[in-house]
PDB file of C-alpha atoms in Angstrom:
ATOM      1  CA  UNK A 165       0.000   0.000   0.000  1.00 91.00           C
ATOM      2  CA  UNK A 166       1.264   3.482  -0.833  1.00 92.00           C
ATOM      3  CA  UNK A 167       2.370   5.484   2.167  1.00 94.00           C
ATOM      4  CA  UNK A 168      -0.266   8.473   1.569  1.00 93.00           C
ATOM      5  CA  UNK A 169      -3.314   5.881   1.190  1.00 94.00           C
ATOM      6  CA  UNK A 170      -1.940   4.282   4.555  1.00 94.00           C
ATOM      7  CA  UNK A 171      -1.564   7.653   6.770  1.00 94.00           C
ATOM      8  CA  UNK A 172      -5.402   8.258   4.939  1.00 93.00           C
ATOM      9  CA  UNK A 173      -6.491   5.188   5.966  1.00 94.00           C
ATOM     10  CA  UNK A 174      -5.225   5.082   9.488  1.00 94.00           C
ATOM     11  CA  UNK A 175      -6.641   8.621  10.041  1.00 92.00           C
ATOM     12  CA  UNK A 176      -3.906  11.062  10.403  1.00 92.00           C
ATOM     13  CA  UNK A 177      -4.954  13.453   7.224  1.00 93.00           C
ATOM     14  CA  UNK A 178      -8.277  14.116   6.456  1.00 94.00           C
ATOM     15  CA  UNK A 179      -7.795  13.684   2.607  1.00 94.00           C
ATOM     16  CA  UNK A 180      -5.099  11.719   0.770  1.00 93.00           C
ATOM     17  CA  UNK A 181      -3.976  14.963  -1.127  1.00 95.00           C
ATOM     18  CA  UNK A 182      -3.294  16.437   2.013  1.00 94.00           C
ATOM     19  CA  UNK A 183      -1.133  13.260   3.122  1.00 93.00           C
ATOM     20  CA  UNK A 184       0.539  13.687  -0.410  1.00 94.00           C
ATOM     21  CA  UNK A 185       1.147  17.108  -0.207  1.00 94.00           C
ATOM     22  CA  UNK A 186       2.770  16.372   2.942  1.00 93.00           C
ATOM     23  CA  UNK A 187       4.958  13.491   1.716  1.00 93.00           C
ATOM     24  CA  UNK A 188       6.272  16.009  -0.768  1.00 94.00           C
ATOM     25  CA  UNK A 189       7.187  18.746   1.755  1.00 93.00           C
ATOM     26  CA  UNK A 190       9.301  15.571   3.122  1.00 92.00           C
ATOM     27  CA  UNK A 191       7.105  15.505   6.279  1.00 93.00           C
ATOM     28  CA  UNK A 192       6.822  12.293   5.726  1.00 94.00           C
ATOM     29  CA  UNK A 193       9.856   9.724   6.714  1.00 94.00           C
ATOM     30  CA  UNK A 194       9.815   5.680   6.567  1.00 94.00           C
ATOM     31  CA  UNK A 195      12.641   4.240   8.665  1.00 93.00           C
ATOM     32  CA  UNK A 196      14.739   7.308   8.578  1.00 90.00           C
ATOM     33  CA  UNK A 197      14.191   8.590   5.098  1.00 92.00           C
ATOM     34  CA  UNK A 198      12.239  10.953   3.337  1.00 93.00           C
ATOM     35  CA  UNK A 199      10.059   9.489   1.339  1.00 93.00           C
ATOM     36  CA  UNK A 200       7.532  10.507  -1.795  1.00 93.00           C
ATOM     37  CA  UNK A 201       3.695   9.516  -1.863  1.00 92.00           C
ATOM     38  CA  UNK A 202       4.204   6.693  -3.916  1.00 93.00           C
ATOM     39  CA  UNK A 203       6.797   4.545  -1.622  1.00 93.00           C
ATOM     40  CA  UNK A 204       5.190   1.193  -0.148  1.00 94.00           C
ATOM     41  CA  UNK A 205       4.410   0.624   2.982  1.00 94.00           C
ATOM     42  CA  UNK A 206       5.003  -3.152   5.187  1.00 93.00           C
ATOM     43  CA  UNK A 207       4.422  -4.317   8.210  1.00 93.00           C
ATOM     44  CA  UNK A 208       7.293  -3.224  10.638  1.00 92.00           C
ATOM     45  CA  UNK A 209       8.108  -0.196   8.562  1.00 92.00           C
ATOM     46  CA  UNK A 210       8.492   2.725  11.125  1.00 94.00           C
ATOM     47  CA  UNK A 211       7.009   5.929  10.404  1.00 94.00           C
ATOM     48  CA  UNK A 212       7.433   9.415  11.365  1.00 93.00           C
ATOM     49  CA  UNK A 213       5.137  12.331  10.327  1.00 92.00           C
ATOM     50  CA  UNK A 214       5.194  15.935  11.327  1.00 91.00           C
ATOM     51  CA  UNK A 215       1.574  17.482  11.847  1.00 89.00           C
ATOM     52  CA  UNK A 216       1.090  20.548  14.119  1.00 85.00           C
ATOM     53  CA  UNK A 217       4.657  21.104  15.324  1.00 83.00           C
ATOM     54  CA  UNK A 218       4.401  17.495  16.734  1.00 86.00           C
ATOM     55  CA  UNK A 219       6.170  14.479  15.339  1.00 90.00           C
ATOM     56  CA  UNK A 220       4.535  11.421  15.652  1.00 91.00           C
ATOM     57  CA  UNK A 221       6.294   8.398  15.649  1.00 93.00           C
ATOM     58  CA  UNK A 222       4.257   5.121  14.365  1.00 93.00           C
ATOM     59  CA  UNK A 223       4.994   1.487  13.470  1.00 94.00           C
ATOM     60  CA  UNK A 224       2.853  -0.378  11.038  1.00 94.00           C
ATOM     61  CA  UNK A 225       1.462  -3.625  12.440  1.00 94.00           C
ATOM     62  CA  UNK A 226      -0.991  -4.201   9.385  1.00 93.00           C
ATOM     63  CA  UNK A 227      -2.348  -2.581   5.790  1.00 93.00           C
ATOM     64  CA  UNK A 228      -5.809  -1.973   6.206  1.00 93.00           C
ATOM     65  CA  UNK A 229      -8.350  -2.708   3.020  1.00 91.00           C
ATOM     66  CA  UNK A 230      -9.744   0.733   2.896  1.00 92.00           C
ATOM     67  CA  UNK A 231     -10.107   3.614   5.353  1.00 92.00           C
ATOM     68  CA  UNK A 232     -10.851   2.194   8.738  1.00 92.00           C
ATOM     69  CA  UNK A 233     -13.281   3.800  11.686  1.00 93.00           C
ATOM     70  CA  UNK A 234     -11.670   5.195  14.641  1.00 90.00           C
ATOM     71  CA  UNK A 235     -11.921   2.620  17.085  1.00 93.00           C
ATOM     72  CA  UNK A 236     -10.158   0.089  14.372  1.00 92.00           C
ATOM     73  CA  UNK A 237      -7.066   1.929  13.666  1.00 92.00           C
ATOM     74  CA  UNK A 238      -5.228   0.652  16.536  1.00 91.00           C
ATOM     75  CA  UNK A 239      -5.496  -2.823  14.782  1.00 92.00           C
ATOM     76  CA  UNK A 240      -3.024  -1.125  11.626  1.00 93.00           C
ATOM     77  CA  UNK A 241      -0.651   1.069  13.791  1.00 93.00           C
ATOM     78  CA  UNK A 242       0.948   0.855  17.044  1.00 93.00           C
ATOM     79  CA  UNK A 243       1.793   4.706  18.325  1.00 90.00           C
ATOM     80  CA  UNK A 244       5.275   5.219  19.688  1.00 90.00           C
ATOM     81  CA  UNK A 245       5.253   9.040  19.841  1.00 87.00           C
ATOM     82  CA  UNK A 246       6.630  10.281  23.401  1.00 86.00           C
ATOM     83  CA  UNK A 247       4.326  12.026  25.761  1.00 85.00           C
ATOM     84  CA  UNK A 248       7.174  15.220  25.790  1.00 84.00           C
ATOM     85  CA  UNK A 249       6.436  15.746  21.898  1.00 81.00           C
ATOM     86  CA  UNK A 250       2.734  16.314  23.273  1.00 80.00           C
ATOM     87  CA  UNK A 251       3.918  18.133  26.337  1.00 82.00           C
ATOM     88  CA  UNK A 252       6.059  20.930  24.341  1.00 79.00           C
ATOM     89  CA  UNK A 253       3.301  21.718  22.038  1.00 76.00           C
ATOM     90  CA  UNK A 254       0.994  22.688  24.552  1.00 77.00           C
ATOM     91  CA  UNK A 255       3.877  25.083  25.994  1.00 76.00           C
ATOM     92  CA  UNK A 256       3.921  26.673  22.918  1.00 72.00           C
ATOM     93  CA  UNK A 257       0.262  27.238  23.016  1.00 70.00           C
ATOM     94  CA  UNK A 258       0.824  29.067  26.412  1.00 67.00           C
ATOM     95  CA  UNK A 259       3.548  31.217  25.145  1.00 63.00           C
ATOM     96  CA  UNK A 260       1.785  32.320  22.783  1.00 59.00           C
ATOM     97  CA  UNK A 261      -0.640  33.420  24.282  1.00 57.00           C
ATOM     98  CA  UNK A 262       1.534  35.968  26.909  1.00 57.00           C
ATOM     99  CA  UNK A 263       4.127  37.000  24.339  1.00 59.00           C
ATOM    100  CA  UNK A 264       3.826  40.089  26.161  1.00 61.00           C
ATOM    101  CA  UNK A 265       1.629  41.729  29.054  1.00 64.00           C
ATOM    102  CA  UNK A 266      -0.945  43.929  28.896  1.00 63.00           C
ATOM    103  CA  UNK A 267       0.000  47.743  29.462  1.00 64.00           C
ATOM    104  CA  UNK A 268       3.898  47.148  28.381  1.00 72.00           C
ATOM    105  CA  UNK A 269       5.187  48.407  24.977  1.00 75.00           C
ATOM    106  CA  UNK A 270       3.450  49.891  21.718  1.00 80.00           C
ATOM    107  CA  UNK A 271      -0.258  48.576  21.490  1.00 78.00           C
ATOM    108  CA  UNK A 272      -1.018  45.875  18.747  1.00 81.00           C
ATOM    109  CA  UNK A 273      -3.719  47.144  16.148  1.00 87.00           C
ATOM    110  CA  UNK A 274      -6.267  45.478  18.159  1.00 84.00           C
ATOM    111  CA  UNK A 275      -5.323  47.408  21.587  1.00 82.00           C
ATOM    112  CA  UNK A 276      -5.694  50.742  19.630  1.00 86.00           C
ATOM    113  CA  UNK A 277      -9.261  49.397  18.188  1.00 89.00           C
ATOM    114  CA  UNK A 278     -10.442  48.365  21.495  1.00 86.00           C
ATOM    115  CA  UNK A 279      -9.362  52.097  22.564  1.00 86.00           C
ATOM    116  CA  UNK A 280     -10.849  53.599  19.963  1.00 88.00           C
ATOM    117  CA  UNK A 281     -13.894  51.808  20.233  1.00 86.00           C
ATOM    118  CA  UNK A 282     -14.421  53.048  24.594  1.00 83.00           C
ATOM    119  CA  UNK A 283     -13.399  57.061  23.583  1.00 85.00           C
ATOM    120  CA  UNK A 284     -15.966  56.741  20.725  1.00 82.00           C
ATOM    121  CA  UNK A 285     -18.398  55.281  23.017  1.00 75.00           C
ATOM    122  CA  UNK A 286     -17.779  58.121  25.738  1.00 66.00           C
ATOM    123  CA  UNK A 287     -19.046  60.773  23.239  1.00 63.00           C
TER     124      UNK A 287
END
């Protein structure tokens, strides 16, 4: 089975273009190497993917026939991707979120919106 109709089929891109696409950005790696849409997949191959700043790390047990439902994809894939790789991305969600605090600096174009919006109501 091709290695974009596999990461379809085991449900980690929502269309197969998108899994292509991301083969071809070399997202995509199959024991170590980059690899394009077309490569085969086996059982034992190891897999990593990068999706959402987090690499996941996946070994392929069986090829499934077609796309399978969510509670049978464990049956195709064992998941190997550490709990840290899940861990740092919610840090970065956090730091984004206080890149800097309120009051300090030049306001953002939304800070001189929300200002302009309470003088305009105060007239």
């Amino acid at each position: 089975m091709r290695i974009d109709k596999y990461l379809w089929s085991v449900r980690y891109y929502k269309t197969r273009s998108i899994a292509t696409k991301a083969c071809k950005k070399g997202q995509v790696k199959v024991n170590g190497a980059a690899v394009k849409p077309s490569r085969e997949v086996y059982p034992t191959d190891k897999i990593e993917l990068r999706k959402d700043q987090i690499v996941y790390q996946l070994t392929v047990n069986d090829l499934p026939p077609n796309r399978v439902g969510a509670k049978l994809v464990d049956i195709y894939r064992t998941d190997t991707t550490p709990k840290s790789a899940f861990e740092a991305k919610e840090l970065l969600k956090y730091s984004k979120d206080y890149y800097r605090k309120k009051g300090t600096g030049r306001p953002t174009k939304k800070d001189r919106r929300d200002i302009d919006d309470y003088i305009d109501d105060d007239e």
